[in-house]
PDB file of N, CA and C in Angstrom:
ATOM      1  N   UNK F   1     -13.758  -3.033  15.276  1.00 88.00           N
ATOM      2  CA  UNK F   1     -12.757  -2.071  14.867  1.00 88.00           C
ATOM      3  C   UNK F   1     -12.335  -2.421  13.447  1.00 88.00           C
ATOM      4  N   UNK F   2     -12.141  -1.403  12.638  1.00 90.00           N
ATOM      5  CA  UNK F   2     -11.727  -1.595  11.255  1.00 90.00           C
ATOM      6  C   UNK F   2     -10.312  -1.034  11.090  1.00 90.00           C
ATOM      7  N   UNK F   3      -9.340  -1.893  10.730  1.00 90.00           N
ATOM      8  CA  UNK F   3      -7.983  -1.386  10.504  1.00 90.00           C
ATOM      9  C   UNK F   3      -7.937  -0.551   9.219  1.00 90.00           C
ATOM     10  N   UNK F   4      -7.268   0.577   9.295  1.00 90.00           N
ATOM     11  CA  UNK F   4      -7.166   1.461   8.137  1.00 90.00           C
ATOM     12  C   UNK F   4      -5.818   2.166   8.147  1.00 90.00           C
ATOM     13  N   UNK F   5      -5.331   2.506   6.949  1.00 90.00           N
ATOM     14  CA  UNK F   5      -4.086   3.247   6.797  1.00 90.00           C
ATOM     15  C   UNK F   5      -4.315   4.393   5.830  1.00 90.00           C
ATOM     16  N   UNK F   6      -3.771   5.537   6.156  1.00 91.00           N
ATOM     17  CA  UNK F   6      -3.853   6.700   5.278  1.00 91.00           C
ATOM     18  C   UNK F   6      -2.467   6.902   4.680  1.00 91.00           C
ATOM     19  N   UNK F   7      -2.395   6.841   3.363  1.00 89.00           N
ATOM     20  CA  UNK F   7      -1.129   7.018   2.660  1.00 89.00           C
ATOM     21  C   UNK F   7      -0.916   8.515   2.456  1.00 89.00           C
ATOM     22  N   UNK F   8       0.231   9.046   2.892  1.00 89.00           N
ATOM     23  CA  UNK F   8       0.461  10.479   2.715  1.00 89.00           C
ATOM     24  C   UNK F   8       0.569  10.855   1.234  1.00 89.00           C
ATOM     25  N   UNK F   9       0.071  12.019   0.913  1.00 89.00           N
ATOM     26  CA  UNK F   9       0.124  12.517  -0.460  1.00 89.00           C
ATOM     27  C   UNK F   9       1.550  12.932  -0.802  1.00 89.00           C
ATOM     28  N   UNK F  10       1.908  12.744  -2.070  1.00 86.00           N
ATOM     29  CA  UNK F  10       3.216  13.197  -2.521  1.00 86.00           C
ATOM     30  C   UNK F  10       3.159  14.676  -2.902  1.00 86.00           C
ATOM     31  N   UNK F  11       1.985  15.108  -3.318  1.00 90.00           N
ATOM     32  CA  UNK F  11       1.771  16.498  -3.701  1.00 90.00           C
ATOM     33  C   UNK F  11       0.320  16.833  -3.403  1.00 90.00           C
ATOM     34  N   UNK F  12       0.022  18.073  -3.167  1.00 89.00           N
ATOM     35  CA  UNK F  12      -1.347  18.425  -2.774  1.00 89.00           C
ATOM     36  C   UNK F  12      -2.360  18.152  -3.880  1.00 89.00           C
ATOM     37  N   UNK F  13      -1.900  18.023  -5.129  1.00 92.00           N
ATOM     38  CA  UNK F  13      -2.828  17.739  -6.221  1.00 92.00           C
ATOM     39  C   UNK F  13      -3.145  16.248  -6.352  1.00 92.00           C
ATOM     40  N   UNK F  14      -2.367  15.388  -5.693  1.00 89.00           N
ATOM     41  CA  UNK F  14      -2.619  13.948  -5.755  1.00 89.00           C
ATOM     42  C   UNK F  14      -3.796  13.572  -4.860  1.00 89.00           C
ATOM     43  N   UNK F  15      -4.449  12.500  -5.221  1.00 90.00           N
ATOM     44  CA  UNK F  15      -5.590  12.033  -4.441  1.00 90.00           C
ATOM     45  C   UNK F  15      -5.135  11.436  -3.123  1.00 90.00           C
ATOM     46  N   UNK F  16      -6.013  11.528  -2.135  1.00 91.00           N
ATOM     47  CA  UNK F  16      -5.754  10.904  -0.838  1.00 91.00           C
ATOM     48  C   UNK F  16      -6.102   9.426  -0.935  1.00 91.00           C
ATOM     49  N   UNK F  17      -5.186   8.552  -0.535  1.00 91.00           N
ATOM     50  CA  UNK F  17      -5.409   7.113  -0.596  1.00 91.00           C
ATOM     51  C   UNK F  17      -5.606   6.594   0.829  1.00 91.00           C
ATOM     52  N   UNK F  18      -6.718   5.886   1.029  1.00 92.00           N
ATOM     53  CA  UNK F  18      -7.018   5.281   2.322  1.00 92.00           C
ATOM     54  C   UNK F  18      -7.257   3.797   2.102  1.00 92.00           C
ATOM     55  N   UNK F  19      -6.511   2.974   2.822  1.00 92.00           N
ATOM     56  CA  UNK F  19      -6.667   1.528   2.738  1.00 92.00           C
ATOM     57  C   UNK F  19      -7.495   1.064   3.920  1.00 92.00           C
ATOM     58  N   UNK F  20      -8.532   0.288   3.650  1.00 92.00           N
ATOM     59  CA  UNK F  20      -9.432  -0.187   4.697  1.00 92.00           C
ATOM     60  C   UNK F  20      -9.420  -1.709   4.682  1.00 92.00           C
ATOM     61  N   UNK F  21      -9.187  -2.301   5.853  1.00 90.00           N
ATOM     62  CA  UNK F  21      -9.142  -3.756   5.962  1.00 90.00           C
ATOM     63  C   UNK F  21     -10.460  -4.335   6.443  1.00 90.00           C
ATOM     64  N   UNK F  22     -10.440  -5.630   6.670  1.00 91.00           N
ATOM     65  CA  UNK F  22     -11.627  -6.326   7.172  1.00 91.00           C
ATOM     66  C   UNK F  22     -11.851  -5.985   8.641  1.00 91.00           C
ATOM     67  N   UNK F  23     -13.110  -5.915   9.088  1.00 92.00           N
ATOM     68  CA  UNK F  23     -13.394  -5.607  10.493  1.00 92.00           C
ATOM     69  C   UNK F  23     -12.845  -6.686  11.434  1.00 92.00           C
ATOM     70  N   UNK F  24     -12.424  -6.248  12.606  1.00 88.00           N
ATOM     71  CA  UNK F  24     -11.898  -7.151  13.627  1.00 88.00           C
ATOM     72  C   UNK F  24     -12.852  -7.110  14.814  1.00 88.00           C
ATOM     73  N   UNK F  25     -13.318  -8.285  15.239  1.00 88.00           N
ATOM     74  CA  UNK F  25     -14.210  -8.378  16.386  1.00 88.00           C
ATOM     75  C   UNK F  25     -13.361  -8.517  17.655  1.00 88.00           C
ATOM     76  N   UNK F  26     -13.265  -7.443  18.419  1.00 86.00           N
ATOM     77  CA  UNK F  26     -12.433  -7.444  19.625  1.00 86.00           C
ATOM     78  C   UNK F  26     -13.040  -8.349  20.701  1.00 86.00           C
ATOM     79  N   UNK F  27     -14.346  -8.372  20.808  1.00 87.00           N
ATOM     80  CA  UNK F  27     -14.976  -9.252  21.806  1.00 87.00           C
ATOM     81  C   UNK F  27     -14.698 -10.725  21.491  1.00 87.00           C
ATOM     82  N   UNK F  28     -14.696 -11.062  20.221  1.00 86.00           N
ATOM     83  CA  UNK F  28     -14.381 -12.430  19.842  1.00 86.00           C
ATOM     84  C   UNK F  28     -12.915 -12.762  20.091  1.00 86.00           C
ATOM     85  N   UNK F  29     -12.063 -11.743  20.002  1.00 82.00           N
ATOM     86  CA  UNK F  29     -10.634 -11.934  20.187  1.00 82.00           C
ATOM     87  C   UNK F  29     -10.231 -11.943  21.663  1.00 82.00           C
ATOM     88  N   UNK F  30     -10.866 -11.066  22.464  1.00 83.00           N
ATOM     89  CA  UNK F  30     -10.455 -10.894  23.851  1.00 83.00           C
ATOM     90  C   UNK F  30     -11.499 -11.316  24.885  1.00 83.00           C
ATOM     91  N   UNK F  31     -12.752 -11.403  24.504  1.00 83.00           N
ATOM     92  CA  UNK F  31     -13.795 -11.725  25.473  1.00 83.00           C
ATOM     93  C   UNK F  31     -14.565 -10.480  25.887  1.00 83.00           C
ATOM     94  N   UNK F  32     -15.518 -10.668  26.830  1.00 85.00           N
ATOM     95  CA  UNK F  32     -16.363  -9.541  27.253  1.00 85.00           C
ATOM     96  C   UNK F  32     -15.634  -8.535  28.134  1.00 85.00           C
ATOM     97  N   UNK F  33     -14.806  -9.014  29.049  1.00 87.00           N
ATOM     98  CA  UNK F  33     -14.053  -8.119  29.944  1.00 87.00           C
ATOM     99  C   UNK F  33     -12.563  -8.379  29.760  1.00 87.00           C
ATOM    100  N   UNK F  34     -11.976  -7.740  28.776  1.00 86.00           N
ATOM    101  CA  UNK F  34     -10.562  -8.000  28.495  1.00 86.00           C
ATOM    102  C   UNK F  34      -9.635  -7.362  29.533  1.00 86.00           C
ATOM    103  N   UNK F  35      -8.525  -8.028  29.790  1.00 89.00           N
ATOM    104  CA  UNK F  35      -7.498  -7.472  30.672  1.00 89.00           C
ATOM    105  C   UNK F  35      -6.575  -6.599  29.820  1.00 89.00           C
ATOM    106  N   UNK F  36      -5.614  -5.950  30.470  1.00 91.00           N
ATOM    107  CA  UNK F  36      -4.672  -5.105  29.739  1.00 91.00           C
ATOM    108  C   UNK F  36      -3.831  -5.946  28.781  1.00 91.00           C
ATOM    109  N   UNK F  37      -3.489  -7.150  29.184  1.00 91.00           N
ATOM    110  CA  UNK F  37      -2.712  -8.033  28.310  1.00 91.00           C
ATOM    111  C   UNK F  37      -3.516  -8.383  27.055  1.00 91.00           C
ATOM    112  N   UNK F  38      -4.821  -8.624  27.235  1.00 89.00           N
ATOM    113  CA  UNK F  38      -5.675  -8.923  26.086  1.00 89.00           C
ATOM    114  C   UNK F  38      -5.778  -7.724  25.148  1.00 89.00           C
ATOM    115  N   UNK F  39      -5.904  -6.531  25.718  1.00 89.00           N
ATOM    116  CA  UNK F  39      -5.986  -5.323  24.892  1.00 89.00           C
ATOM    117  C   UNK F  39      -4.677  -5.075  24.148  1.00 89.00           C
ATOM    118  N   UNK F  40      -3.552  -5.343  24.807  1.00 92.00           N
ATOM    119  CA  UNK F  40      -2.257  -5.201  24.138  1.00 92.00           C
ATOM    120  C   UNK F  40      -2.138  -6.196  22.986  1.00 92.00           C
ATOM    121  N   UNK F  41      -2.630  -7.415  23.217  1.00 90.00           N
ATOM    122  CA  UNK F  41      -2.604  -8.431  22.166  1.00 90.00           C
ATOM    123  C   UNK F  41      -3.474  -7.986  20.981  1.00 90.00           C
ATOM    124  N   UNK F  42      -4.634  -7.414  21.281  1.00 90.00           N
ATOM    125  CA  UNK F  42      -5.528  -6.937  20.224  1.00 90.00           C
ATOM    126  C   UNK F  42      -4.898  -5.775  19.450  1.00 90.00           C
ATOM    127  N   UNK F  43      -4.230  -4.872  20.163  1.00 90.00           N
ATOM    128  CA  UNK F  43      -3.598  -3.739  19.475  1.00 90.00           C
ATOM    129  C   UNK F  43      -2.439  -4.217  18.598  1.00 90.00           C
ATOM    130  N   UNK F  44      -1.694  -5.231  19.048  1.00 93.00           N
ATOM    131  CA  UNK F  44      -0.627  -5.793  18.217  1.00 93.00           C
ATOM    132  C   UNK F  44      -1.217  -6.445  16.960  1.00 93.00           C
ATOM    133  N   UNK F  45      -2.345  -7.131  17.127  1.00 92.00           N
ATOM    134  CA  UNK F  45      -3.017  -7.768  16.000  1.00 92.00           C
ATOM    135  C   UNK F  45      -3.463  -6.716  14.979  1.00 92.00           C
ATOM    136  N   UNK F  46      -4.041  -5.617  15.469  1.00 91.00           N
ATOM    137  CA  UNK F  46      -4.461  -4.528  14.575  1.00 91.00           C
ATOM    138  C   UNK F  46      -3.259  -3.912  13.859  1.00 91.00           C
ATOM    139  N   UNK F  47      -2.158  -3.764  14.569  1.00 93.00           N
ATOM    140  CA  UNK F  47      -0.944  -3.203  13.964  1.00 93.00           C
ATOM    141  C   UNK F  47      -0.437  -4.118  12.845  1.00 93.00           C
ATOM    142  N   UNK F  48      -0.491  -5.436  13.073  1.00 93.00           N
ATOM    143  CA  UNK F  48      -0.093  -6.392  12.037  1.00 93.00           C
ATOM    144  C   UNK F  48      -0.978  -6.255  10.796  1.00 93.00           C
ATOM    145  N   UNK F  49      -2.271  -6.084  11.023  1.00 92.00           N
ATOM    146  CA  UNK F  49      -3.203  -5.918   9.899  1.00 92.00           C
ATOM    147  C   UNK F  49      -2.895  -4.637   9.124  1.00 92.00           C
ATOM    148  N   UNK F  50      -2.549  -3.563   9.835  1.00 92.00           N
ATOM    149  CA  UNK F  50      -2.193  -2.315   9.170  1.00 92.00           C
ATOM    150  C   UNK F  50      -0.914  -2.491   8.347  1.00 92.00           C
ATOM    151  N   UNK F  51       0.053  -3.237   8.874  1.00 93.00           N
ATOM    152  CA  UNK F  51       1.288  -3.492   8.138  1.00 93.00           C
ATOM    153  C   UNK F  51       1.008  -4.328   6.890  1.00 93.00           C
ATOM    154  N   UNK F  52       0.061  -5.274   6.981  1.00 93.00           N
ATOM    155  CA  UNK F  52      -0.333  -6.054   5.804  1.00 93.00           C
ATOM    156  C   UNK F  52      -0.949  -5.150   4.736  1.00 93.00           C
ATOM    157  N   UNK F  53      -1.744  -4.184   5.164  1.00 93.00           N
ATOM    158  CA  UNK F  53      -2.334  -3.237   4.211  1.00 93.00           C
ATOM    159  C   UNK F  53      -1.255  -2.415   3.517  1.00 93.00           C
ATOM    160  N   UNK F  54      -0.260  -1.957   4.287  1.00 93.00           N
ATOM    161  CA  UNK F  54       0.832  -1.184   3.697  1.00 93.00           C
ATOM    162  C   UNK F  54       1.652  -2.035   2.732  1.00 93.00           C
ATOM    163  N   UNK F  55       1.884  -3.294   3.086  1.00 94.00           N
ATOM    164  CA  UNK F  55       2.626  -4.194   2.194  1.00 94.00           C
ATOM    165  C   UNK F  55       1.837  -4.419   0.906  1.00 94.00           C
ATOM    166  N   UNK F  56       0.534  -4.555   1.012  1.00 94.00           N
ATOM    167  CA  UNK F  56      -0.332  -4.715  -0.163  1.00 94.00           C
ATOM    168  C   UNK F  56      -0.215  -3.494  -1.071  1.00 94.00           C
ATOM    169  N   UNK F  57      -0.254  -2.305  -0.483  1.00 93.00           N
ATOM    170  CA  UNK F  57      -0.148  -1.070  -1.255  1.00 93.00           C
ATOM    171  C   UNK F  57       1.219  -0.973  -1.930  1.00 93.00           C
ATOM    172  N   UNK F  58       2.279  -1.324  -1.206  1.00 93.00           N
ATOM    173  CA  UNK F  58       3.623  -1.279  -1.780  1.00 93.00           C
ATOM    174  C   UNK F  58       3.749  -2.237  -2.959  1.00 93.00           C
ATOM    175  N   UNK F  59       3.145  -3.427  -2.845  1.00 93.00           N
ATOM    176  CA  UNK F  59       3.172  -4.384  -3.953  1.00 93.00           C
ATOM    177  C   UNK F  59       2.435  -3.840  -5.171  1.00 93.00           C
ATOM    178  N   UNK F  60       1.296  -3.193  -4.933  1.00 92.00           N
ATOM    179  CA  UNK F  60       0.553  -2.593  -6.043  1.00 92.00           C
ATOM    180  C   UNK F  60       1.379  -1.516  -6.739  1.00 92.00           C
ATOM    181  N   UNK F  61       2.041  -0.685  -5.951  1.00 91.00           N
ATOM    182  CA  UNK F  61       2.853   0.386  -6.523  1.00 91.00           C
ATOM    183  C   UNK F  61       4.029  -0.185  -7.305  1.00 91.00           C
ATOM    184  N   UNK F  62       4.648  -1.257  -6.787  1.00 91.00           N
ATOM    185  CA  UNK F  62       5.782  -1.868  -7.486  1.00 91.00           C
ATOM    186  C   UNK F  62       5.334  -2.458  -8.823  1.00 91.00           C
ATOM    187  N   UNK F  63       4.174  -3.123  -8.845  1.00 91.00           N
ATOM    188  CA  UNK F  63       3.656  -3.685 -10.090  1.00 91.00           C
ATOM    189  C   UNK F  63       3.345  -2.580 -11.092  1.00 91.00           C
ATOM    190  N   UNK F  64       2.763  -1.497 -10.587  1.00 89.00           N
ATOM    191  CA  UNK F  64       2.414  -0.365 -11.453  1.00 89.00           C
ATOM    192  C   UNK F  64       3.678   0.242 -12.069  1.00 89.00           C
ATOM    193  N   UNK F  65       4.719   0.402 -11.255  1.00 88.00           N
ATOM    194  CA  UNK F  65       5.977   0.967 -11.739  1.00 88.00           C
ATOM    195  C   UNK F  65       6.641   0.020 -12.746  1.00 88.00           C
ATOM    196  N   UNK F  66       6.537  -1.280 -12.500  1.00 87.00           N
ATOM    197  CA  UNK F  66       7.113  -2.269 -13.412  1.00 87.00           C
ATOM    198  C   UNK F  66       6.433  -2.204 -14.781  1.00 87.00           C
ATOM    199  N   UNK F  67       5.107  -2.098 -14.793  1.00 85.00           N
ATOM    200  CA  UNK F  67       4.371  -1.965 -16.052  1.00 85.00           C
ATOM    201  C   UNK F  67       4.777  -0.701 -16.789  1.00 85.00           C
ATOM    202  N   UNK F  68       4.919   0.386 -16.030  1.00 81.00           N
ATOM    203  CA  UNK F  68       5.285   1.665 -16.622  1.00 81.00           C
ATOM    204  C   UNK F  68       6.678   1.583 -17.253  1.00 81.00           C
ATOM    205  N   UNK F  69       7.600   0.923 -16.566  1.00 81.00           N
ATOM    206  CA  UNK F  69       8.950   0.776 -17.098  1.00 81.00           C
ATOM    207  C   UNK F  69       8.966  -0.111 -18.341  1.00 81.00           C
ATOM    208  N   UNK F  70       8.130  -1.150 -18.371  1.00 77.00           N
ATOM    209  CA  UNK F  70       8.047  -2.019 -19.545  1.00 77.00           C
ATOM    210  C   UNK F  70       7.553  -1.242 -20.754  1.00 77.00           C
ATOM    211  N   UNK F  71       6.495  -0.459 -20.553  1.00 73.00           N
ATOM    212  CA  UNK F  71       5.950   0.345 -21.655  1.00 73.00           C
ATOM    213  C   UNK F  71       6.997   1.330 -22.157  1.00 73.00           C
ATOM    214  N   UNK F  72       7.704   1.940 -21.215  1.00 68.00           N
ATOM    215  CA  UNK F  72       8.697   2.937 -21.578  1.00 68.00           C
ATOM    216  C   UNK F  72       9.827   2.301 -22.380  1.00 68.00           C
ATOM    217  N   UNK F  73      10.259   1.111 -21.980  1.00 69.00           N
ATOM    218  CA  UNK F  73      11.353   0.458 -22.695  1.00 69.00           C
ATOM    219  C   UNK F  73      10.904   0.014 -24.091  1.00 69.00           C
ATOM    220  N   UNK F  74       9.629  -0.340 -24.262  1.00 63.00           N
ATOM    221  CA  UNK F  74       9.131  -0.723 -25.580  1.00 63.00           C
ATOM    222  C   UNK F  74       9.062   0.488 -26.509  1.00 63.00           C
ATOM    223  N   UNK F  75       8.738   1.647 -25.943  1.00 60.00           N
ATOM    224  CA  UNK F  75       8.592   2.855 -26.760  1.00 60.00           C
ATOM    225  C   UNK F  75       9.935   3.434 -27.184  1.00 60.00           C
ATOM    226  N   UNK F  76      10.978   3.163 -26.410  1.00 60.00           N
ATOM    227  CA  UNK F  76      12.285   3.724 -26.746  1.00 60.00           C
ATOM    228  C   UNK F  76      12.797   3.095 -28.024  1.00 60.00           C
ATOM    229  N   UNK F  77      13.276   3.936 -28.896  1.00 60.00           N
ATOM    230  CA  UNK F  77      13.807   3.468 -30.168  1.00 60.00           C
ATOM    231  C   UNK F  77      15.332   3.492 -30.095  1.00 60.00           C
ATOM    232  N   UNK F  78      15.898   2.536 -30.716  1.00 61.00           N
ATOM    233  CA  UNK F  78      17.367   2.543 -30.766  1.00 61.00           C
ATOM    234  C   UNK F  78      17.796   3.141 -32.096  1.00 61.00           C
ATOM    235  N   UNK F  79      18.722   4.019 -32.025  1.00 61.00           N
ATOM    236  CA  UNK F  79      19.226   4.684 -33.216  1.00 61.00           C
ATOM    237  C   UNK F  79      20.626   4.162 -33.495  1.00 61.00           C
ATOM    238  N   UNK F  80      20.863   3.894 -34.746  1.00 61.00           N
ATOM    239  CA  UNK F  80      22.177   3.428 -35.174  1.00 61.00           C
ATOM    240  C   UNK F  80      22.857   4.574 -35.883  1.00 61.00           C
ATOM    241  N   UNK F  81      24.055   4.839 -35.459  1.00 67.00           N
ATOM    242  CA  UNK F  81      24.799   5.926 -36.071  1.00 67.00           C
ATOM    243  C   UNK F  81      25.608   5.363 -37.226  1.00 67.00           C
ATOM    244  N   UNK F  82      25.438   5.942 -38.387  1.00 72.00           N
ATOM    245  CA  UNK F  82      26.153   5.493 -39.568  1.00 72.00           C
ATOM    246  C   UNK F  82      27.403   6.342 -39.721  1.00 72.00           C
ATOM    247  N   UNK F  83      28.516   5.649 -39.819  1.00 72.00           N
ATOM    248  CA  UNK F  83      29.781   6.371 -39.977  1.00 72.00           C
ATOM    249  C   UNK F  83      30.160   6.465 -41.446  1.00 72.00           C
ATOM    250  N   UNK F  84      30.646   7.607 -41.886  1.00 65.00           N
ATOM    251  CA  UNK F  84      30.997   7.794 -43.306  1.00 65.00           C
ATOM    252  C   UNK F  84      32.267   7.068 -43.682  1.00 65.00           C
TER     253      UNK F  84
END
């Protein structure tokens, strides 16, 4: 099973973002004949991986916004008003 997250679009013109994680071997995690408890444990593990993907995406967006704000602050000019 491959954990994946689909990030909702902000506008229909924006690209669809899909985050794909590393494959998870359920047989290695639960065995050949898993019980319901094993399957629940596997689903919790997959959910954790999906949350890690979302956290990764949020960190990327925060860094991107920080860079954008830095550039914007460098471009802003300060004007001094001269009084007569």
